[in-house]
Amino acid sequence: MKYAFERKSPWVFELPRKGPMQVPLRLYTTEGMLKQLEEDQSIDQLMNVASLPGIYRYALGMPDMHQGFGFPIGAVAAFDIDSGIISPGGVGFDINCGVRLLRTGLSRQAIEDRLDELGKRLFALVPSGVGSTGHRVFSKAEMKGLLSEGAPWIISAGFGVPSDQSAMESQGHLAAADAELVSEKAIERGRDELGTLGAGNHFLEVDYIETIYDAEYAAAFGLREHDIVVWIHTGSRGLGHQVATDFINLFKKKMDQYKIPLYNHELAALPFKTSEGRQYFAAMSAAANYAWVNRQIITHQVRTAFEQVYPDLMAGQSIDLIYDVAHNIAKEEVHDGKKLLVHRKGGTRAFPAGHPELEGPFAQYGQPVLLPGDMKRGSYILVGTGASMDETFGSTAHGAGRRLSRNEAVRRYQFEDISADMAQHHIRLFAADKKVAREEAPDAYKNVDEVVGPIVHAGIARPVARSRPLLVIKG
DNA sequence: ATGTTC
């Protein structure tokens, strides 16, 4: 073992602070997955995060952790609001990359005969792939509106129903957003990309509920065995990427001035309470609003596809949003009675019942935690717990997490083999780009069952249900 | 992740 981790429990491993580290690292994982982490730079990256000013308690790694830009993916770090930093690399390039889950109320058996047609309609109505553009271009004035207001803006424009908004983290908008701090270049990149999936790990999936782990919570979230659900995973596209690029460049220039140590050239950070820190937070919030609008337009397109393909079944039937989570974001939250800036980079909020930020049924049950796996082995729906508030700043993992780099996956897997293997499992794959599909080969990811293990055993989320794919649309 | 090397 290259690092001197102490085993706090079978699922929690701690690396004591040393050198410039202000706090220890704490990893929620297994012995086996911890060993794999030594093959990339993610532990060193998390040690750098633990060395940043104002970090509170520990730097957290989730079981899906792997190497990212400056800051690992599958990591959570909270900083004192007054003395701590904010880091664009701690949010990620795809600001408010996130996941939403829809329930259709239709059974697997009912939709099976027209699945191919559904796949084709979804593939046509939801543009995917690098550089994909949407069905309409938004004006600059419209961009300012949606960047400021988020999901409510696009729902008012007719894409969705008011009840959608109450099933979104932060109700689909961050009030700190300031559209004036999003560069012209970022706005220009974003005007024609709304309603598009993008590439990489982004996807649209039609799944069926395979297993219910908790009948009461499944019923509360409207999940029934064999029912069809739709997963949407995408973010803020080129706009968010441009905001991240703009502010990483600005931050790098200013670090010396604010005397923030640069442990790695990718890990730019500035005090939150500086004009630059606040500016990034306001621009990040606007990009987060854009991502919620993006997922909302895609939701509208999914509803349209189901209505077109199944007009008979959809008569009197609505497709409802179960929940929408952000997994690349920084938010002001209160933990241990302290105001903190929580960075979740590939981390899902997992607030429990009774949390003051939750409303409606979620106040009673806790928020749904949406944890997608790879495109063959399916995904989990969990629920937030009190232990996540006590231990992980109300957070858990965000997905299976990569096991292999994109390049390594392309070297190992051929498109035809992936497609044939998925067909064997009765999964139809619609891929905009064969190379991207090879990067996303199921075996390039950790086994989602193995990733969920430490979460469930440590109690930082509770399992509610598991779904398996039938149709996969990939960028 | 990304108008996939501004």
CSV table of C-alpha atoms (C1' of nucleotides) in Angstrom, one decimal:
chain,number,residue,atom,x,y,z
A,1,MET,CA,0.0,0.0,0.0
A,2,LYS,CA,1.5,3.3,-1.2
A,3,TYR,CA,-0.5,5.4,1.2
A,4,ALA,CA,-0.9,4.9,5.0
A,5,PHE,CA,-4.7,4.6,5.2
A,6,GLU,CA,-6.2,3.7,8.5
A,7,ARG,CA,-9.3,1.4,8.4
A,8,LYS,CA,-12.0,3.1,10.4
A,9,SER,CA,-14.6,0.5,9.4
A,10,PRO,CA,-14.9,-2.0,6.6
A,11,TRP,CA,-16.2,0.9,4.4
A,12,VAL,CA,-14.3,4.0,5.7
A,13,PHE,CA,-10.6,4.6,5.2
A,14,GLU,CA,-8.7,7.6,6.6
A,15,LEU,CA,-5.4,9.1,5.6
A,16,PRO,CA,-4.1,11.2,8.5
A,17,ARG,CA,-3.1,14.8,7.8
A,18,LYS,CA,0.6,15.4,7.1
A,19,GLY,CA,2.7,18.1,5.4
A,20,PRO,CA,0.5,20.9,4.0
A,21,MET,CA,-2.8,19.0,4.6
A,22,GLN,CA,-5.1,20.9,6.9
A,23,VAL,CA,-7.4,17.9,7.4
A,24,PRO,CA,-7.3,14.1,6.8
A,25,LEU,CA,-8.8,12.3,3.8
A,26,ARG,CA,-11.7,10.1,4.3
A,27,LEU,CA,-12.7,7.5,1.6
A,28,TYR,CA,-15.9,5.6,1.5
A,29,THR,CA,-14.8,2.5,-0.4
A,30,THR,CA,-13.6,-1.1,-0.2
A,31,GLU,CA,-10.1,-2.6,0.2
A,32,GLY,CA,-10.3,-3.7,-3.4
A,33,MET,CA,-11.4,-0.3,-4.9
A,34,LEU,CA,-8.9,1.5,-2.7
A,35,LYS,CA,-6.1,-0.5,-4.2
A,36,GLN,CA,-7.3,0.5,-7.7
A,37,LEU,CA,-7.1,4.2,-6.7
A,38,GLU,CA,-3.3,3.9,-6.4
A,39,GLU,CA,-3.1,3.5,-10.1
A,40,ASP,CA,-4.3,7.0,-10.9
A,41,GLN,CA,-3.6,10.4,-9.4
A,42,SER,CA,-6.8,10.8,-7.5
A,43,ILE,CA,-5.5,10.3,-3.9
A,44,ASP,CA,-2.7,12.9,-4.6
A,45,GLN,CA,-5.3,15.2,-6.0
A,46,LEU,CA,-7.5,14.8,-2.9
A,47,MET,CA,-4.5,15.4,-0.7
A,48,ASN,CA,-4.0,18.7,-2.5
A,49,VAL,CA,-7.7,19.5,-1.9
A,50,ALA,CA,-7.2,18.8,1.8
A,51,SER,CA,-4.4,21.4,1.8
A,52,LEU,CA,-6.5,24.3,0.6
A,53,PRO,CA,-7.3,27.1,3.1
A,54,GLY,CA,-10.5,26.8,5.1
A,55,ILE,CA,-11.2,23.1,4.4
A,56,TYR,CA,-13.5,21.8,7.1
A,57,ARG,CA,-13.2,18.4,8.9
A,58,TYR,CA,-11.9,16.2,6.0
A,59,ALA,CA,-11.7,15.9,2.2
A,60,LEU,CA,-14.1,13.1,1.2
A,61,GLY,CA,-13.7,10.5,-1.5
A,62,MET,CA,-16.7,8.5,-2.6
A,63,PRO,CA,-16.6,4.9,-3.9
A,64,ASP,CA,-16.8,6.1,-7.5
A,65,MET,CA,-13.7,8.3,-7.1
A,66,HIS,CA,-11.2,8.6,-9.9
A,67,GLN,CA,-8.8,11.1,-11.3
A,68,GLY,CA,-10.2,14.4,-12.6
A,69,PHE,CA,-9.0,17.9,-13.6
A,70,GLY,CA,-7.2,19.2,-10.5
A,71,PHE,CA,-9.8,17.7,-8.1
A,72,PRO,CA,-10.9,14.1,-8.2
A,73,ILE,CA,-14.3,13.1,-9.6
A,74,GLY,CA,-16.4,11.5,-6.9
A,75,ALA,CA,-15.1,13.9,-4.3
A,76,VAL,CA,-16.8,16.3,-1.8
A,77,ALA,CA,-15.1,19.1,0.1
A,78,ALA,CA,-16.6,21.8,2.4
A,79,PHE,CA,-14.9,25.1,3.1
A,80,ASP,CA,-15.5,27.7,5.8
A,81,ILE,CA,-17.6,30.4,4.1
A,82,ASP,CA,-15.5,33.2,5.6
A,83,SER,CA,-11.9,31.8,5.5
A,84,GLY,CA,-12.2,29.2,2.8
A,85,ILE,CA,-11.8,29.1,-0.9
A,86,ILE,CA,-13.9,28.4,-4.0
A,87,SER,CA,-12.4,26.3,-6.9
A,88,PRO,CA,-13.8,25.9,-10.4
A,89,GLY,CA,-11.9,22.6,-10.6
A,90,GLY,CA,-13.8,21.5,-7.5
A,91,VAL,CA,-17.1,21.9,-9.5
A,92,GLY,CA,-15.8,20.6,-12.9
A,93,PHE,CA,-16.0,21.8,-16.4
A,94,ASP,CA,-19.6,20.5,-16.8
A,95,ILE,CA,-21.2,22.8,-14.3
A,96,ASN,CA,-24.4,21.3,-12.9
A,97,CYS,CA,-23.9,18.1,-14.8
A,98,GLY,CA,-26.8,16.1,-13.2
A,99,VAL,CA,-29.4,13.4,-13.5
A,100,ARG,CA,-33.1,13.4,-13.6
A,101,LEU,CA,-35.5,10.5,-13.5
A,102,LEU,CA,-39.0,10.4,-15.0
A,103,ARG,CA,-41.7,7.8,-14.3
A,104,THR,CA,-44.1,6.9,-17.2
A,105,GLY,CA,-46.7,4.8,-15.3
A,106,LEU,CA,-46.4,2.3,-18.2
A,107,SER,CA,-45.3,-1.2,-17.8
A,108,ARG,CA,-42.4,-2.9,-19.6
A,109,GLN,CA,-44.9,-5.3,-21.2
A,110,ALA,CA,-47.1,-2.5,-22.5
A,111,ILE,CA,-44.4,-0.6,-24.4
A,112,GLU,CA,-42.3,-3.6,-25.6
A,113,ASP,CA,-43.8,-3.9,-29.1
A,114,ARG,CA,-42.8,-0.4,-30.2
A,115,LEU,CA,-39.5,0.0,-28.4
A,116,ASP,CA,-37.5,0.3,-31.7
A,117,GLU,CA,-39.8,3.1,-32.8
A,118,LEU,CA,-39.5,4.8,-29.4
A,119,GLY,CA,-35.7,4.6,-29.7
A,120,LYS,CA,-35.7,6.2,-33.1
A,121,ARG,CA,-38.1,9.0,-32.0
A,122,LEU,CA,-36.0,9.8,-28.9
A,123,PHE,CA,-32.8,9.8,-31.0
A,124,ALA,CA,-34.4,12.2,-33.4
A,125,LEU,CA,-36.0,14.5,-30.8
A,126,VAL,CA,-33.1,14.7,-28.5
A,127,PRO,CA,-29.9,15.7,-30.4
A,128,SER,CA,-26.8,14.0,-29.1
A,129,GLY,CA,-23.1,13.9,-29.8
A,130,VAL,CA,-20.3,16.5,-29.7
A,131,GLY,CA,-21.3,19.8,-31.1
A,132,SER,CA,-25.0,18.8,-31.4
A,133,THR,CA,-27.4,21.6,-31.7
A,134,GLY,CA,-31.0,22.0,-30.5
A,135,HIS,CA,-34.2,22.5,-32.4
A,136,ARG,CA,-34.2,26.2,-31.8
A,137,VAL,CA,-31.7,29.0,-31.2
A,138,PHE,CA,-32.4,31.2,-28.2
A,139,SER,CA,-31.9,35.0,-28.4
A,140,LYS,CA,-29.5,36.8,-26.2
A,141,ALA,CA,-32.4,38.3,-24.2
A,142,GLU,CA,-33.9,34.8,-23.7
A,143,MET,CA,-30.5,33.6,-22.6
A,144,LYS,CA,-30.3,36.3,-20.0
A,145,GLY,CA,-33.7,35.3,-18.7
A,146,LEU,CA,-33.0,31.6,-18.4
A,147,LEU,CA,-29.5,32.1,-17.0
A,148,SER,CA,-31.0,34.2,-14.2
A,149,GLU,CA,-34.1,32.1,-13.5
A,150,GLY,CA,-33.4,28.5,-14.5
A,151,ALA,CA,-36.1,25.9,-14.8
A,152,PRO,CA,-39.1,28.2,-13.9
A,153,TRP,CA,-38.2,30.3,-16.9
A,154,ILE,CA,-38.5,27.5,-19.4
A,155,ILE,CA,-41.6,25.9,-17.7
A,156,SER,CA,-43.3,29.3,-18.1
A,157,ALA,CA,-42.4,29.2,-21.7
A,158,GLY,CA,-44.4,26.0,-22.0
A,159,PHE,CA,-41.8,23.3,-21.6
A,160,GLY,CA,-43.2,21.3,-18.7
A,161,VAL,CA,-45.7,21.7,-15.9
A,162,PRO,CA,-45.4,23.7,-12.7
A,163,SER,CA,-45.2,20.5,-10.6
A,164,ASP,CA,-41.9,19.6,-12.3
A,165,GLN,CA,-40.2,22.4,-10.5
A,166,SER,CA,-40.9,21.0,-7.0
A,167,ALA,CA,-39.1,17.8,-7.9
A,168,MET,CA,-35.8,19.4,-8.6
A,169,GLU,CA,-32.9,20.1,-6.3
A,170,SER,CA,-32.9,23.8,-5.4
A,171,GLN,CA,-36.2,23.9,-7.3
A,172,GLY,CA,-34.2,24.1,-10.5
A,173,HIS,CA,-32.7,27.6,-9.9
A,174,LEU,CA,-29.9,29.2,-8.0
A,175,ALA,CA,-30.7,32.7,-6.8
A,176,ALA,CA,-27.1,33.7,-6.8
A,177,ALA,CA,-27.0,33.6,-10.6
A,178,ASP,CA,-25.8,36.7,-12.4
A,179,ALA,CA,-26.1,36.4,-16.2
A,180,GLU,CA,-23.9,39.5,-16.6
A,181,LEU,CA,-20.9,37.5,-15.3
A,182,VAL,CA,-21.3,34.8,-18.0
A,183,SER,CA,-19.0,35.8,-20.9
A,184,GLU,CA,-20.4,36.7,-24.4
A,185,LYS,CA,-18.4,33.8,-25.7
A,186,ALA,CA,-20.1,31.4,-23.2
A,187,ILE,CA,-23.6,32.8,-24.1
A,188,GLU,CA,-22.9,32.5,-27.8
A,189,ARG,CA,-21.8,28.8,-27.3
A,190,GLY,CA,-25.0,28.1,-25.3
A,191,ARG,CA,-27.6,29.7,-27.6
A,192,ASP,CA,-28.0,26.7,-29.9
A,193,GLU,CA,-27.2,23.8,-27.5
A,194,LEU,CA,-30.3,23.8,-25.3
A,195,GLY,CA,-32.3,20.6,-25.4
A,196,THR,CA,-29.2,18.5,-26.4
A,197,LEU,CA,-27.5,15.7,-24.7
A,198,GLY,CA,-23.9,16.2,-25.6
A,199,ALA,CA,-21.3,13.4,-25.5
A,200,GLY,CA,-19.1,11.5,-23.1
A,201,ASN,CA,-21.0,9.9,-20.3
A,202,HIS,CA,-24.2,11.8,-21.0
A,203,PHE,CA,-27.1,9.6,-21.9
A,204,LEU,CA,-30.8,9.2,-22.2
A,205,GLU,CA,-32.1,5.8,-21.1
A,206,VAL,CA,-35.5,4.0,-21.0
A,207,ASP,CA,-35.2,1.5,-18.1
A,208,TYR,CA,-37.6,-0.8,-16.3
A,209,ILE,CA,-37.7,-1.1,-12.5
A,210,GLU,CA,-36.1,-4.5,-11.8
A,211,THR,CA,-35.9,-4.6,-8.0
A,212,ILE,CA,-37.7,-2.7,-5.2
A,213,TYR,CA,-35.6,-2.6,-2.0
A,214,ASP,CA,-38.0,-0.5,0.1
A,215,ALA,CA,-41.7,-0.7,-0.7
A,216,GLU,CA,-42.8,2.3,1.3
A,217,TYR,CA,-40.2,4.7,-0.3
A,218,ALA,CA,-40.7,3.2,-3.7
A,219,ALA,CA,-44.4,3.9,-3.5
A,220,ALA,CA,-43.6,7.4,-2.2
A,221,PHE,CA,-41.5,8.1,-5.3
A,222,GLY,CA,-44.0,6.5,-7.6
A,223,LEU,CA,-41.9,3.4,-8.5
A,224,ARG,CA,-43.4,0.1,-9.2
A,225,GLU,CA,-41.7,-3.2,-10.2
A,226,HIS,CA,-41.6,-3.6,-14.1
A,227,ASP,CA,-42.6,0.0,-14.7
A,228,ILE,CA,-40.8,2.1,-17.2
A,229,VAL,CA,-38.7,5.0,-16.1
A,230,VAL,CA,-36.5,7.4,-18.2
A,231,TRP,CA,-33.1,8.6,-17.1
A,232,ILE,CA,-31.6,11.9,-18.4
A,233,HIS,CA,-27.9,12.6,-17.7
A,234,THR,CA,-26.5,15.9,-19.1
A,235,GLY,CA,-25.3,19.3,-18.0
A,236,SER,CA,-24.5,22.8,-19.2
A,237,ARG,CA,-22.8,21.8,-22.5
A,238,GLY,CA,-20.4,24.3,-24.1
A,239,LEU,CA,-21.7,27.2,-22.0
A,240,GLY,CA,-20.7,25.7,-18.7
A,241,HIS,CA,-17.4,24.5,-20.2
A,242,GLN,CA,-16.7,28.1,-21.3
A,243,VAL,CA,-17.6,29.6,-17.9
A,244,ALA,CA,-15.2,27.1,-16.2
A,245,THR,CA,-12.4,27.9,-18.7
A,246,ASP,CA,-12.9,31.6,-18.3
A,247,PHE,CA,-12.7,31.5,-14.5
A,248,ILE,CA,-9.8,28.9,-14.3
A,249,ASN,CA,-7.8,31.3,-16.4
A,250,LEU,CA,-8.8,34.3,-14.2
A,251,PHE,CA,-8.2,32.4,-11.0
A,252,LYS,CA,-4.7,31.2,-12.0
A,253,LYS,CA,-3.6,34.8,-12.6
A,254,LYS,CA,-4.9,35.9,-9.1
A,255,MET,CA,-3.7,33.1,-6.9
A,256,ASP,CA,-0.4,34.7,-6.1
A,257,GLN,CA,-2.1,38.0,-5.3
A,258,TYR,CA,-4.3,36.3,-2.7
A,259,LYS,CA,-1.5,34.1,-1.5
A,260,ILE,CA,-3.2,30.8,-2.2
A,261,PRO,CA,-0.7,28.0,-2.6
A,262,LEU,CA,-0.8,26.3,-6.1
A,263,TYR,CA,-0.3,22.6,-5.4
A,264,ASN,CA,-1.1,21.6,-8.9
A,265,HIS,CA,-1.5,23.9,-12.0
A,266,GLU,CA,-5.0,22.4,-12.5
A,267,LEU,CA,-6.2,23.2,-8.9
A,268,ALA,CA,-6.9,26.9,-9.1
A,269,ALA,CA,-8.7,28.3,-6.1
A,270,LEU,CA,-9.4,31.8,-4.6
A,271,PRO,CA,-10.9,32.9,-1.3
A,272,PHE,CA,-14.7,32.7,-1.7
A,273,LYS,CA,-15.1,36.2,-0.2
A,274,THR,CA,-13.2,38.1,-2.9
A,275,SER,CA,-14.7,39.8,-5.9
A,276,GLU,CA,-13.3,37.0,-8.2
A,277,GLY,CA,-14.6,34.3,-5.9
A,278,ARG,CA,-18.0,35.8,-5.8
A,279,GLN,CA,-18.0,36.4,-9.6
A,280,TYR,CA,-17.3,32.7,-10.3
A,281,PHE,CA,-20.0,31.7,-7.9
A,282,ALA,CA,-22.5,33.9,-9.6
A,283,ALA,CA,-21.4,32.7,-13.1
A,284,MET,CA,-21.4,29.1,-12.0
A,285,SER,CA,-25.0,29.6,-10.6
A,286,ALA,CA,-26.1,30.9,-14.0
A,287,ALA,CA,-24.5,28.0,-15.8
A,288,ALA,CA,-26.3,25.7,-13.3
A,289,ASN,CA,-29.6,27.3,-14.2
A,290,TYR,CA,-28.8,26.7,-17.9
A,291,ALA,CA,-28.3,23.0,-17.2
A,292,TRP,CA,-31.6,22.7,-15.4
A,293,VAL,CA,-33.3,24.4,-18.5
A,294,ASN,CA,-31.4,21.9,-20.7
A,295,ARG,CA,-32.7,18.9,-18.8
A,296,GLN,CA,-36.2,20.4,-18.7
A,297,ILE,CA,-36.3,20.8,-22.5
A,298,ILE,CA,-35.2,17.2,-23.0
A,299,THR,CA,-37.9,16.1,-20.6
A,300,HIS,CA,-40.4,17.9,-22.8
A,301,GLN,CA,-39.0,16.1,-25.8
A,302,VAL,CA,-39.2,12.7,-24.0
A,303,ARG,CA,-42.9,13.4,-23.2
A,304,THR,CA,-43.5,14.3,-26.9
A,305,ALA,CA,-41.8,11.0,-28.1
A,306,PHE,CA,-43.9,8.9,-25.8
A,307,GLU,CA,-47.1,10.7,-26.9
A,308,GLN,CA,-46.2,10.2,-30.6
A,309,VAL,CA,-45.2,6.5,-30.3
A,310,TYR,CA,-47.9,5.4,-27.7
A,311,PRO,CA,-50.9,7.8,-28.3
A,312,ASP,CA,-53.2,5.0,-27.1
A,313,LEU,CA,-51.3,4.3,-23.8
A,314,MET,CA,-50.6,8.0,-23.1
A,315,ALA,CA,-54.3,9.0,-23.2
A,316,GLY,CA,-54.9,10.3,-19.7
A,317,GLN,CA,-51.4,9.3,-18.6
A,318,SER,CA,-48.8,11.8,-17.6
A,319,ILE,CA,-45.0,11.4,-17.4
A,320,ASP,CA,-43.9,12.8,-14.1
A,321,LEU,CA,-40.6,14.0,-12.8
A,322,ILE,CA,-39.4,11.9,-9.9
A,323,TYR,CA,-36.4,14.1,-9.1
A,324,ASP,CA,-33.5,16.0,-10.6
A,325,VAL,CA,-30.0,16.2,-8.9
A,326,ALA,CA,-27.0,18.3,-9.6
A,327,HIS,CA,-23.7,16.4,-9.2
A,328,ASN,CA,-21.1,19.0,-10.3
A,329,ILE,CA,-21.8,22.1,-8.2
A,330,ALA,CA,-20.7,24.3,-5.2
A,331,LYS,CA,-23.4,25.3,-2.8
A,332,GLU,CA,-23.7,27.4,0.4
A,333,GLU,CA,-25.1,25.0,3.1
A,334,VAL,CA,-25.2,24.8,6.9
A,335,HIS,CA,-23.5,21.8,8.5
A,336,ASP,CA,-22.7,21.4,12.2
A,337,GLY,CA,-24.3,24.8,12.6
A,338,LYS,CA,-21.6,26.4,10.4
A,339,LYS,CA,-22.0,28.1,7.0
A,340,LEU,CA,-19.9,26.2,4.5
A,341,LEU,CA,-19.3,26.2,0.8
A,342,VAL,CA,-19.8,22.5,-0.2
A,343,HIS,CA,-18.1,21.4,-3.5
A,344,ARG,CA,-19.6,18.3,-5.0
A,345,LYS,CA,-17.6,17.2,-8.0
A,346,GLY,CA,-19.2,13.9,-9.1
A,347,GLY,CA,-21.1,13.9,-5.8
A,348,THR,CA,-24.8,13.8,-5.2
A,349,ARG,CA,-26.6,15.7,-2.5
A,350,ALA,CA,-28.4,13.2,-0.2
A,351,PHE,CA,-30.5,15.2,2.2
A,352,PRO,CA,-32.7,13.3,4.7
A,353,ALA,CA,-36.3,13.7,5.8
A,354,GLY,CA,-36.9,16.9,7.7
A,355,HIS,CA,-34.1,18.9,6.0
A,356,PRO,CA,-35.3,22.5,5.7
A,357,GLU,CA,-34.4,22.7,2.0
A,358,LEU,CA,-36.7,19.8,1.1
A,359,GLU,CA,-40.4,20.3,0.4
A,360,GLY,CA,-43.5,18.3,-0.3
A,361,PRO,CA,-43.1,14.6,0.0
A,362,PHE,CA,-39.3,14.9,0.1
A,363,ALA,CA,-39.6,16.7,3.4
A,364,GLN,CA,-41.3,13.6,4.8
A,365,TYR,CA,-39.1,10.9,3.1
A,366,GLY,CA,-35.8,12.6,2.2
A,367,GLN,CA,-34.6,13.4,-1.3
A,368,PRO,CA,-34.2,10.7,-4.0
A,369,VAL,CA,-30.6,10.1,-4.8
A,370,LEU,CA,-30.1,9.2,-8.4
A,371,LEU,CA,-27.1,7.0,-9.1
A,372,PRO,CA,-26.6,5.8,-12.7
A,373,GLY,CA,-24.3,2.9,-13.4
A,374,ASP,CA,-22.9,2.0,-16.8
A,375,MET,CA,-25.1,1.5,-19.9
A,376,LYS,CA,-25.5,-2.3,-19.5
A,377,ARG,CA,-25.7,-3.0,-15.7
A,378,GLY,CA,-28.3,-0.3,-14.9
A,379,SER,CA,-28.8,2.2,-12.1
A,380,TYR,CA,-29.9,2.8,-8.5
A,381,ILE,CA,-32.5,5.0,-6.8
A,382,LEU,CA,-31.6,5.7,-3.2
A,383,VAL,CA,-32.8,8.1,-0.5
A,384,GLY,CA,-30.8,10.6,1.7
A,385,THR,CA,-30.2,9.7,5.3
A,386,GLY,CA,-29.2,11.4,8.6
A,387,ALA,CA,-25.8,9.7,8.5
A,388,SER,CA,-25.0,11.6,5.3
A,389,MET,CA,-25.6,14.8,7.1
A,390,ASP,CA,-23.5,13.7,10.1
A,391,GLU,CA,-20.6,12.3,8.0
A,392,THR,CA,-20.5,13.5,4.4
A,393,PHE,CA,-22.0,17.0,4.3
A,394,GLY,CA,-25.2,15.5,3.1
A,395,SER,CA,-23.6,13.8,0.1
A,396,THR,CA,-23.0,10.5,-1.6
A,397,ALA,CA,-21.6,9.1,-4.8
A,398,HIS,CA,-22.8,10.1,-8.3
A,399,GLY,CA,-22.4,7.0,-10.4
A,400,ALA,CA,-20.3,3.9,-11.1
A,401,GLY,CA,-17.2,5.9,-11.8
A,402,ARG,CA,-14.6,5.1,-14.5
A,403,ARG,CA,-12.4,2.1,-14.0
A,404,LEU,CA,-10.4,2.7,-17.2
A,405,SER,CA,-9.3,5.9,-18.9
A,406,ARG,CA,-11.2,6.9,-22.2
A,407,ASN,CA,-8.1,6.0,-24.2
A,408,GLU,CA,-7.6,2.6,-22.5
A,409,ALA,CA,-11.3,1.8,-23.1
A,410,VAL,CA,-11.0,2.6,-26.8
A,411,ARG,CA,-7.9,0.4,-27.0
A,412,ARG,CA,-9.7,-2.5,-25.4
A,413,TYR,CA,-13.3,-2.5,-26.8
A,414,GLN,CA,-14.8,-2.5,-30.3
A,415,PHE,CA,-18.2,-0.9,-31.0
A,416,GLU,CA,-19.6,-4.1,-32.6
A,417,ASP,CA,-18.7,-6.2,-29.5
A,418,ILE,CA,-20.3,-3.7,-27.1
A,419,SER,CA,-23.5,-3.5,-29.2
A,420,ALA,CA,-23.7,-7.3,-29.6
A,421,ASP,CA,-23.2,-7.8,-25.8
A,422,MET,CA,-25.9,-5.3,-25.0
A,423,ALA,CA,-28.2,-6.9,-27.5
A,424,GLN,CA,-27.6,-10.2,-25.7
A,425,HIS,CA,-29.0,-8.4,-22.6
A,426,HIS,CA,-32.0,-7.2,-24.7
A,427,ILE,CA,-30.7,-3.6,-24.7
A,428,ARG,CA,-30.9,-1.4,-27.8
A,429,LEU,CA,-28.1,1.0,-28.2
A,430,PHE,CA,-28.4,4.2,-30.3
A,431,ALA,CA,-25.0,5.9,-30.5
A,432,ALA,CA,-24.2,9.1,-32.2
A,433,ASP,CA,-20.5,8.3,-32.3
A,434,LYS,CA,-18.9,4.8,-32.2
A,435,LYS,CA,-15.7,6.1,-30.6
A,436,VAL,CA,-17.6,7.7,-27.7
A,437,ALA,CA,-19.6,4.4,-27.3
A,438,ARG,CA,-16.2,2.6,-27.0
A,439,GLU,CA,-15.1,5.1,-24.3
A,440,GLU,CA,-18.3,4.3,-22.5
A,441,ALA,CA,-18.0,0.5,-22.7
A,442,PRO,CA,-19.7,-1.0,-19.7
A,443,ASP,CA,-16.5,-2.6,-18.5
A,444,ALA,CA,-14.7,0.8,-18.6
A,445,TYR,CA,-16.8,1.5,-15.5
A,446,LYS,CA,-16.7,0.1,-12.0
A,447,ASN,CA,-19.5,-2.3,-11.2
A,448,VAL,CA,-22.3,-0.1,-9.8
A,449,ASP,CA,-23.3,-2.8,-7.4
A,450,GLU,CA,-19.9,-2.7,-5.9
A,451,VAL,CA,-20.0,1.1,-5.7
A,452,VAL,CA,-23.3,1.2,-4.0
A,453,GLY,CA,-22.1,-1.4,-1.4
A,454,PRO,CA,-20.0,1.0,0.8
A,455,ILE,CA,-22.7,3.7,0.5
A,456,VAL,CA,-25.4,1.4,1.8
A,457,HIS,CA,-23.2,-0.3,4.5
A,458,ALA,CA,-21.9,3.1,5.8
A,459,GLY,CA,-25.5,4.3,5.7
A,460,ILE,CA,-24.9,7.6,3.7
A,461,ALA,CA,-27.9,6.7,1.5
A,462,ARG,CA,-30.5,3.9,1.6
A,463,PRO,CA,-31.4,1.8,-1.5
A,464,VAL,CA,-35.0,2.2,-2.8
A,465,ALA,CA,-35.0,0.5,-6.2
A,466,ARG,CA,-32.8,-0.6,-9.1
A,467,SER,CA,-33.5,-0.2,-12.8
A,468,ARG,CA,-32.1,-2.0,-15.9
A,469,PRO,CA,-31.8,-0.5,-19.4
A,470,LEU,CA,-34.0,-1.3,-22.4
A,471,LEU,CA,-33.0,1.6,-24.7
A,472,VAL,CA,-29.8,3.6,-24.5
A,473,ILE,CA,-29.2,6.9,-26.4
A,474,LYS,CA,-25.6,8.0,-26.2
A,475,GLY,CA,-23.7,11.0,-27.5
B,1,DA,C1',-16.8,17.1,-20.0
B,2,DT,C1',-15.5,20.1,-24.6
B,3,DG,C1',-17.3,23.9,-31.6
B,4,DT,C1',-13.0,16.4,-28.8
B,5,DT,C1',-5.6,20.8,-29.4
B,6,DC,C1',-7.8,28.8,-27.7
